[in-house]
């Protein structure tokens, strides 16, 4: 009995030391554009580049797929290079023949020039018949003409070879810019035509959010208007940057397209995603936005969120909230910038619970 009692007391002592509760948290950041008009927008790439072959051919290899990141100079596809390769070999043979002609013409010219110089002394002394001198001069001019013709043939053959090598290199399609493959229009085994787009490369290091604005509201939006953009597909919200305003209205809807520049270093925002856009035309800064799910209600109806204090423990913070924005809600009182709010795992918490994040 004494042994069992001692063991029982030992277990109770170990249970009294609880390990920290694991939670997920978020640092409160101040944001702008809290209470303005909201719209629905579409994410677009900042720039699209269509890439194509310069000659016709059957695609032998397609080395990229849609959504793949590529770097400038990376090989994208190849067309059958048999014909181009044969042209290069034929051009090399022509160049070699032309070079042989030059060597022969140079030897003939050297001999004719040497004979001309030796016989010139005899001609000047009157020891060489005039008809013989005319023959010597004629042979020199013919040798010079043959040499010039041979050099011209070499240049022509070299140009043909350069073109053939260029056509051979053009059977390899490389990326002119870095980006993500947006759409692939030609597959392996299909015939690619000159200037026909094979793939498009999209620059999504930054994106644009296109929004249609009624003409009556265009005057309230300026190039530096503050905006907040939420994309539920990736659970992300960002502050919009510079705004590009269209100048041509849609004839049916009487709306103007504007585009908001948005940084996208993590490449989470993709073309075609739906975005909720809220503009703020007020002069003050907006309230912070928190996930709606982390705002809890007490028995008396007041609202609170769990925060992590400097002691590493969970504490209730009573808050007041404003309008919602997508899956987030603005907090007007009770939270300050820099506080750490618990967004997941708060169901197991009580005041003063030690947490780990």
XYZ file of C-alpha atoms in Angstrom:
357
model
C 0.000 0.000 0.000
C 2.816 2.400 0.894
C 4.593 1.672 -2.403
C 1.385 2.190 -4.445
C 0.657 5.460 -2.652
C 4.171 6.757 -3.363
C 3.841 5.880 -7.047
C 0.461 7.589 -7.219
C 1.868 10.780 -5.726
C 4.775 10.737 -8.154
C 2.422 10.570 -11.200
C 0.357 13.485 -9.958
C 3.478 15.573 -9.584
C 4.552 14.940 -13.189
C 1.104 15.696 -14.539
C 1.096 19.080 -12.869
C 3.882 20.225 -15.246
C 2.104 20.807 -18.572
C 3.880 21.302 -21.878
C 3.087 24.529 -23.822
C 0.063 24.444 -26.124
C 1.003 24.683 -29.787
C -0.721 27.487 -31.697
C -0.386 29.462 -34.902
C -0.001 33.213 -34.697
C 0.080 36.366 -36.809
C 1.790 39.699 -36.179
C -0.653 42.608 -36.320
C 0.299 45.005 -39.096
C -1.247 48.365 -39.794
C -2.968 48.588 -43.152
C -4.609 51.146 -45.323
C -7.869 51.133 -47.213
C -10.249 49.955 -44.521
C -13.611 51.482 -45.226
C -13.770 52.403 -48.937
C -15.824 51.052 -51.803
C -15.128 47.408 -52.731
C -15.003 45.793 -56.182
C -14.235 42.459 -57.789
C -11.084 42.264 -59.919
C -9.065 39.755 -61.916
C -5.351 39.134 -61.487
C -3.288 39.618 -64.655
C 0.395 39.124 -65.432
C 2.477 42.292 -65.622
C 3.861 41.275 -69.031
C 3.368 38.391 -71.497
C 5.886 37.298 -74.142
C 4.898 35.008 -77.025
C 7.805 32.795 -78.110
C 7.964 31.199 -81.573
C 10.316 29.485 -84.030
C 11.587 31.442 -87.032
C 11.283 28.471 -89.394
C 8.808 25.663 -90.011
C 9.417 22.193 -88.607
C 8.034 19.278 -86.645
C 8.458 19.682 -82.885
C 10.855 16.984 -81.758
C 10.968 17.817 -78.042
C 8.866 20.031 -75.790
C 10.782 20.559 -72.573
C 8.431 22.744 -70.528
C 4.889 22.559 -69.209
C 2.311 25.144 -68.217
C 2.999 26.765 -64.875
C 6.725 25.958 -64.959
C 9.215 28.667 -64.024
C 11.910 29.232 -66.663
C 15.028 31.369 -66.791
C 16.267 33.510 -69.650
C 18.242 31.366 -72.123
C 16.656 28.099 -70.965
C 15.853 25.579 -73.730
C 12.085 25.331 -74.244
C 11.612 23.150 -77.341
C 13.347 21.737 -80.411
C 12.190 21.043 -83.944
C 13.621 18.338 -86.209
C 17.094 19.529 -87.224
C 17.854 16.898 -89.908
C 17.355 19.228 -92.863
C 19.176 22.121 -91.203
C 22.051 19.840 -90.242
C 22.390 18.609 -93.823
C 22.405 22.215 -95.029
C 25.247 23.040 -92.659
C 27.313 20.087 -93.911
C 26.681 21.082 -97.539
C 27.647 24.688 -96.786
C 30.832 23.542 -95.057
C 31.746 21.498 -98.138
C 31.172 24.523 -100.384
C 33.337 26.666 -98.126
C 36.110 24.083 -98.226
C 35.953 23.932 -102.039
C 36.048 27.724 -102.276
C 39.080 27.854 -99.989
C 40.862 25.294 -102.207
C 40.071 27.478 -105.219
C 41.609 30.459 -103.437
C 44.801 28.560 -102.689
C 45.095 27.457 -106.318
C 44.328 30.965 -107.604
C 46.910 32.462 -105.228
C 49.584 30.065 -106.566
C 48.672 30.870 -110.170
C 48.688 34.599 -109.452
C 52.067 34.383 -107.691
C 53.564 32.576 -110.690
C 52.068 35.061 -113.170
C 53.284 38.028 -111.126
C 56.791 36.584 -110.838
C 56.927 36.013 -114.592
C 55.649 39.510 -115.203
C 58.332 41.081 -113.005
C 61.147 39.046 -114.581
C 60.081 39.681 -118.180
C 59.450 43.364 -117.531
C 63.204 43.964 -117.418
C 63.628 42.356 -120.822
C 60.697 44.332 -122.202
C 62.116 47.593 -120.890
C 65.476 46.801 -122.506
C 63.764 46.025 -125.827
C 64.857 42.369 -125.661
C 61.281 40.962 -125.479
C 58.922 40.921 -128.449
C 55.837 43.053 -127.910
C 53.470 40.168 -128.567
C 55.157 38.146 -125.857
C 54.841 41.033 -123.394
C 51.125 41.367 -124.161
C 50.709 37.655 -123.449
C 52.469 37.999 -120.087
C 50.279 40.927 -119.053
C 47.158 39.069 -120.143
C 48.101 36.048 -118.016
C 48.644 38.320 -114.968
C 45.241 39.990 -115.363
C 43.556 36.613 -115.806
C 45.266 35.273 -112.667
C 44.206 38.373 -110.718
C 40.622 38.022 -111.922
C 40.583 34.331 -110.976
C 41.927 35.179 -107.506
C 39.241 37.838 -106.951
C 36.581 35.390 -108.117
C 37.871 32.743 -105.712
C 37.806 35.193 -102.779
C 34.248 36.176 -103.717
C 33.277 32.489 -103.759
C 34.733 32.052 -100.264
C 32.759 35.009 -98.950
C 29.559 33.702 -100.549
C 30.148 30.196 -99.190
C 30.892 31.579 -95.716
C 27.677 33.613 -95.780
C 25.738 30.511 -96.845
C 27.333 28.559 -94.017
C 26.461 31.263 -91.478
C 22.841 31.204 -92.617
C 22.781 27.412 -92.430
C 24.242 27.464 -88.914
C 21.734 30.144 -87.893
C 18.894 27.970 -89.230
C 20.323 25.043 -87.268
C 20.494 27.074 -84.059
C 16.934 28.274 -84.679
C 15.727 24.699 -84.330
C 16.336 25.224 -80.586
C 13.815 27.556 -78.961
C 15.150 29.326 -75.864
C 13.454 31.655 -73.411
C 14.119 35.344 -74.221
C 13.027 36.352 -70.706
C 12.563 34.771 -67.304
C 9.044 33.981 -66.102
C 6.402 31.278 -65.865
C 4.984 29.325 -68.797
C 1.438 30.595 -69.215
C 0.088 28.589 -72.143
C 1.543 25.953 -74.438
C 0.059 26.091 -77.952
C 2.153 23.433 -79.750
C 3.019 19.921 -78.582
C 5.540 17.248 -79.507
C 4.940 15.883 -83.008
C 3.010 18.925 -84.210
C 4.246 21.235 -86.948
C 5.382 24.650 -85.790
C 5.015 27.483 -88.283
C 7.222 30.582 -88.489
C 6.071 33.268 -86.034
C 3.395 30.945 -84.616
C 3.439 31.210 -80.818
C 4.650 27.986 -79.238
C 4.433 29.114 -75.595
C 3.792 32.322 -73.700
C 6.062 33.410 -70.860
C 4.416 35.477 -68.156
C 6.177 37.871 -65.822
C 4.496 37.428 -62.436
C 7.205 38.905 -60.223
C 4.613 41.639 -60.034
C 1.021 41.387 -61.224
C -1.823 43.715 -62.065
C -5.354 43.501 -60.767
C -7.873 44.682 -63.350
C -11.034 46.272 -61.979
C -13.973 47.749 -63.888
C -15.043 51.043 -62.332
C -18.362 52.798 -63.107
C -17.841 56.106 -64.863
C -19.540 57.981 -62.006
C -16.874 56.742 -59.557
C -13.760 57.263 -61.675
C -13.196 60.756 -60.298
C -12.685 59.338 -56.782
C -9.809 57.090 -57.838
C -6.356 58.454 -58.623
C -3.024 56.926 -59.576
C -1.910 57.052 -55.932
C -5.224 55.994 -54.327
C -4.790 53.509 -51.515
C -6.183 50.025 -52.041
C -6.287 46.693 -50.263
C -6.526 43.512 -52.293
C -7.617 40.122 -50.949
C -7.355 36.894 -52.948
C -9.262 34.128 -51.202
C -7.840 31.411 -53.481
C -4.448 31.744 -51.780
C -5.687 33.357 -48.555
C -3.558 36.415 -49.155
C -4.077 40.122 -48.771
C -1.741 42.797 -50.085
C -1.636 46.549 -50.359
C -2.042 47.766 -53.929
C 0.496 50.029 -55.584
C 0.365 52.489 -58.468
C -2.909 52.566 -60.424
C -3.137 52.729 -64.221
C -6.421 54.284 -65.358
C -7.983 53.405 -68.687
C -9.345 56.172 -70.887
C -11.835 54.228 -73.004
C -15.175 53.164 -71.547
C -17.060 49.969 -72.300
C -19.931 50.940 -74.597
C -22.448 48.644 -72.867
C -21.566 48.871 -69.171
C -20.149 52.421 -69.126
C -17.249 51.248 -66.982
C -13.531 51.970 -67.235
C -10.801 49.406 -66.640
C -8.118 50.295 -64.143
C -5.107 48.161 -63.245
C -3.476 48.092 -59.835
C 0.186 47.104 -59.657
C 0.840 44.523 -56.956
C 4.194 43.001 -55.857
C 4.237 39.204 -56.080
C 7.691 38.004 -55.022
C 6.370 34.641 -53.763
C 4.481 34.027 -57.066
C 1.317 33.017 -55.200
C -0.900 35.368 -57.182
C -1.591 33.815 -60.582
C -3.306 35.255 -63.665
C -7.042 34.613 -63.633
C -7.520 34.588 -59.856
C -10.452 36.565 -58.502
C -9.572 39.406 -56.147
C -11.625 41.559 -53.800
C -10.464 45.159 -54.053
C -11.270 47.914 -51.592
C -10.293 51.527 -52.172
C -9.847 54.116 -49.459
C -10.375 57.756 -50.432
C -10.039 59.000 -46.856
C -6.930 60.767 -45.577
C -6.314 58.605 -42.476
C -4.676 55.223 -42.143
C -6.886 52.146 -41.985
C -7.424 49.655 -39.188
C -5.611 46.327 -39.004
C -7.329 43.294 -40.493
C -7.425 39.911 -38.771
C -8.888 36.537 -39.802
C -12.581 36.479 -38.940
C -12.199 33.043 -37.320
C -9.851 34.300 -34.580
C -12.411 36.815 -33.230
C -14.350 35.130 -30.382
C -17.484 36.154 -28.467
C -17.880 36.120 -24.687
C -21.047 35.174 -22.849
C -21.933 38.848 -22.430
C -21.714 39.383 -26.201
C -18.410 41.274 -26.206
C -15.678 40.256 -28.661
C -12.093 39.270 -27.938
C -9.024 37.735 -29.532
C -6.252 35.673 -27.985
C -2.820 37.314 -27.992
C 0.614 36.160 -26.853
C 2.101 38.331 -24.122
C 5.746 39.002 -23.371
C 5.530 36.205 -20.799
C 4.825 33.681 -23.575
C 1.297 33.070 -22.298
C -2.132 33.500 -23.897
C -4.246 36.505 -22.877
C -7.711 37.719 -23.858
C -7.888 41.119 -25.553
C -11.311 42.697 -25.801
C -11.780 44.249 -29.251
C -14.219 46.188 -31.361
C -14.574 45.342 -35.011
C -15.491 47.122 -38.227
C -16.495 45.873 -41.683
C -15.335 42.553 -43.103
C -13.115 42.235 -46.137
C -13.102 38.779 -47.702
C -12.258 36.333 -44.916
C -10.795 39.071 -42.696
C -12.307 41.705 -40.453
C -11.075 45.162 -39.472
C -10.363 45.754 -35.776
C -11.042 49.311 -34.642
C -10.091 48.989 -30.929
C -8.218 46.618 -28.632
C -5.259 45.666 -30.860
C -2.085 47.579 -31.625
C 0.476 47.123 -34.365
C 3.160 44.565 -33.491
C 1.043 42.405 -31.200
C 1.037 38.648 -31.842
C -2.492 37.316 -32.330
C -3.305 33.597 -32.077
C -5.102 32.496 -35.261
C -5.255 28.705 -34.765
C -5.259 26.436 -31.732
C -7.084 28.904 -29.446
C -9.836 26.341 -28.646
C -7.600 24.743 -25.987
C -6.582 27.978 -24.315
C -7.464 29.616 -21.054
C -6.139 32.832 -19.553
C -2.415 32.463 -18.820
C -1.885 29.223 -20.775
C 1.719 28.797 -21.861
C 1.877 28.626 -25.666
C 4.362 27.606 -28.311
C 4.263 28.997 -31.865
